[in-house]
Amino acid sequence: MYAMRLKKAVPVLAGFATIAGLSSVFARIQGTFGPSANAWLGQASVPTTAVPFISIKLLGLYCSCILGGMVTTWLGGTRRANLWVGAITSLMIGWLWLNTVHPIGFWILLMLGVVPCILLGYQWVRKTS
């Protein structure tokens, strides 16, 4: 019974760790090209020069979610396991949102895209397997 629970938990933990790790890597890479992009995340008004950098940050986070869904599925995770990864990731993003608050549009787009991107990764692996 314990082995069965562990077998179900490993894909969820690996998927979340993939999303968290890749998000950090993408943020580090973006920080080398646009170091001021992270400073704009705490401001209420975002200058138009920041929009491309924030869009790239959003795209990197979406890519992390797609790959996290793929890893979860490759390790034997079901659709339900991917939904758990999405729920845990959404909770983490919600916590970050509460700490940062602005810009609200970035956080709304991120929250709306997390679960669909994870399920997209799930579907891609399912169709190719």
mmCIF file of C-alpha atoms in Angstrom, residues 42-91:
data_model
loop_
_atom_site.group_PDB
_atom_site.id
_atom_site.type_symbol
_atom_site.label_atom_id
_atom_site.label_comp_id
_atom_site.label_asym_id
_atom_site.label_seq_id
_atom_site.Cartn_x
_atom_site.Cartn_y
_atom_site.Cartn_z
ATOM 1 C CA GLY A 42 6.862 45.109 -8.034
ATOM 2 C CA GLN A 43 5.602 48.340 -9.601
ATOM 3 C CA ALA A 44 1.965 49.280 -10.139
ATOM 4 C CA SER A 45 2.571 50.813 -13.569
ATOM 5 C CA VAL A 46 4.770 49.022 -16.048
ATOM 6 C CA PRO A 47 6.590 51.085 -18.685
ATOM 7 C CA THR A 48 6.072 50.064 -22.292
ATOM 8 C CA THR A 49 9.755 49.156 -22.529
ATOM 9 C CA ALA A 50 9.164 46.438 -19.929
ATOM 10 C CA VAL A 51 6.350 44.684 -21.788
ATOM 11 C CA PRO A 52 8.639 42.557 -24.015
ATOM 12 C CA PHE A 53 10.675 41.403 -21.014
ATOM 13 C CA ILE A 54 7.580 40.552 -18.990
ATOM 14 C CA SER A 55 6.138 38.709 -22.024
ATOM 15 C CA ILE A 56 9.334 36.668 -22.315
ATOM 16 C CA LYS A 57 9.118 35.880 -18.597
ATOM 17 C CA LEU A 58 5.516 34.721 -19.069
ATOM 18 C CA LEU A 59 6.486 32.583 -22.069
ATOM 19 C CA GLY A 60 9.304 30.985 -20.074
ATOM 20 C CA LEU A 61 6.919 30.124 -17.261
ATOM 21 C CA TYR A 62 4.449 28.614 -19.718
ATOM 22 C CA CYS A 63 7.243 26.509 -21.249
ATOM 23 C CA SER A 64 8.185 25.339 -17.756
ATOM 24 C CA CYS A 65 4.590 24.258 -17.160
ATOM 25 C CA ILE A 66 4.431 22.358 -20.460
ATOM 26 C CA LEU A 67 7.651 20.516 -19.659
ATOM 27 C CA GLY A 68 6.446 19.843 -16.106
ATOM 28 C CA GLY A 69 3.312 18.208 -17.496
ATOM 29 C CA MET A 70 5.445 16.138 -19.850
ATOM 30 C CA VAL A 71 7.732 14.945 -17.031
ATOM 31 C CA THR A 72 4.750 14.057 -14.854
ATOM 32 C CA THR A 73 3.251 11.987 -17.661
ATOM 33 C CA TRP A 74 6.563 10.312 -18.607
ATOM 34 C CA LEU A 75 6.917 9.118 -15.011
ATOM 35 C CA GLY A 76 3.516 7.450 -15.147
ATOM 36 C CA GLY A 77 1.342 10.324 -13.990
ATOM 37 C CA THR A 78 -2.269 10.408 -15.051
ATOM 38 C CA ARG A 79 -4.426 13.424 -15.890
ATOM 39 C CA ARG A 80 -5.304 13.615 -12.216
ATOM 40 C CA ALA A 81 -1.624 13.750 -11.249
ATOM 41 C CA ASN A 82 -1.132 16.608 -13.710
ATOM 42 C CA LEU A 83 -4.076 18.434 -12.162
ATOM 43 C CA TRP A 84 -2.385 18.044 -8.772
ATOM 44 C CA VAL A 85 0.799 19.533 -10.232
ATOM 45 C CA GLY A 86 -1.295 22.416 -11.573
ATOM 46 C CA ALA A 87 -2.962 22.949 -8.202
ATOM 47 C CA ILE A 88 0.342 22.966 -6.316
ATOM 48 C CA THR A 89 1.907 25.300 -8.875
ATOM 49 C CA SER A 90 -1.117 27.611 -8.726
ATOM 50 C CA LEU A 91 -0.842 27.758 -4.944
#
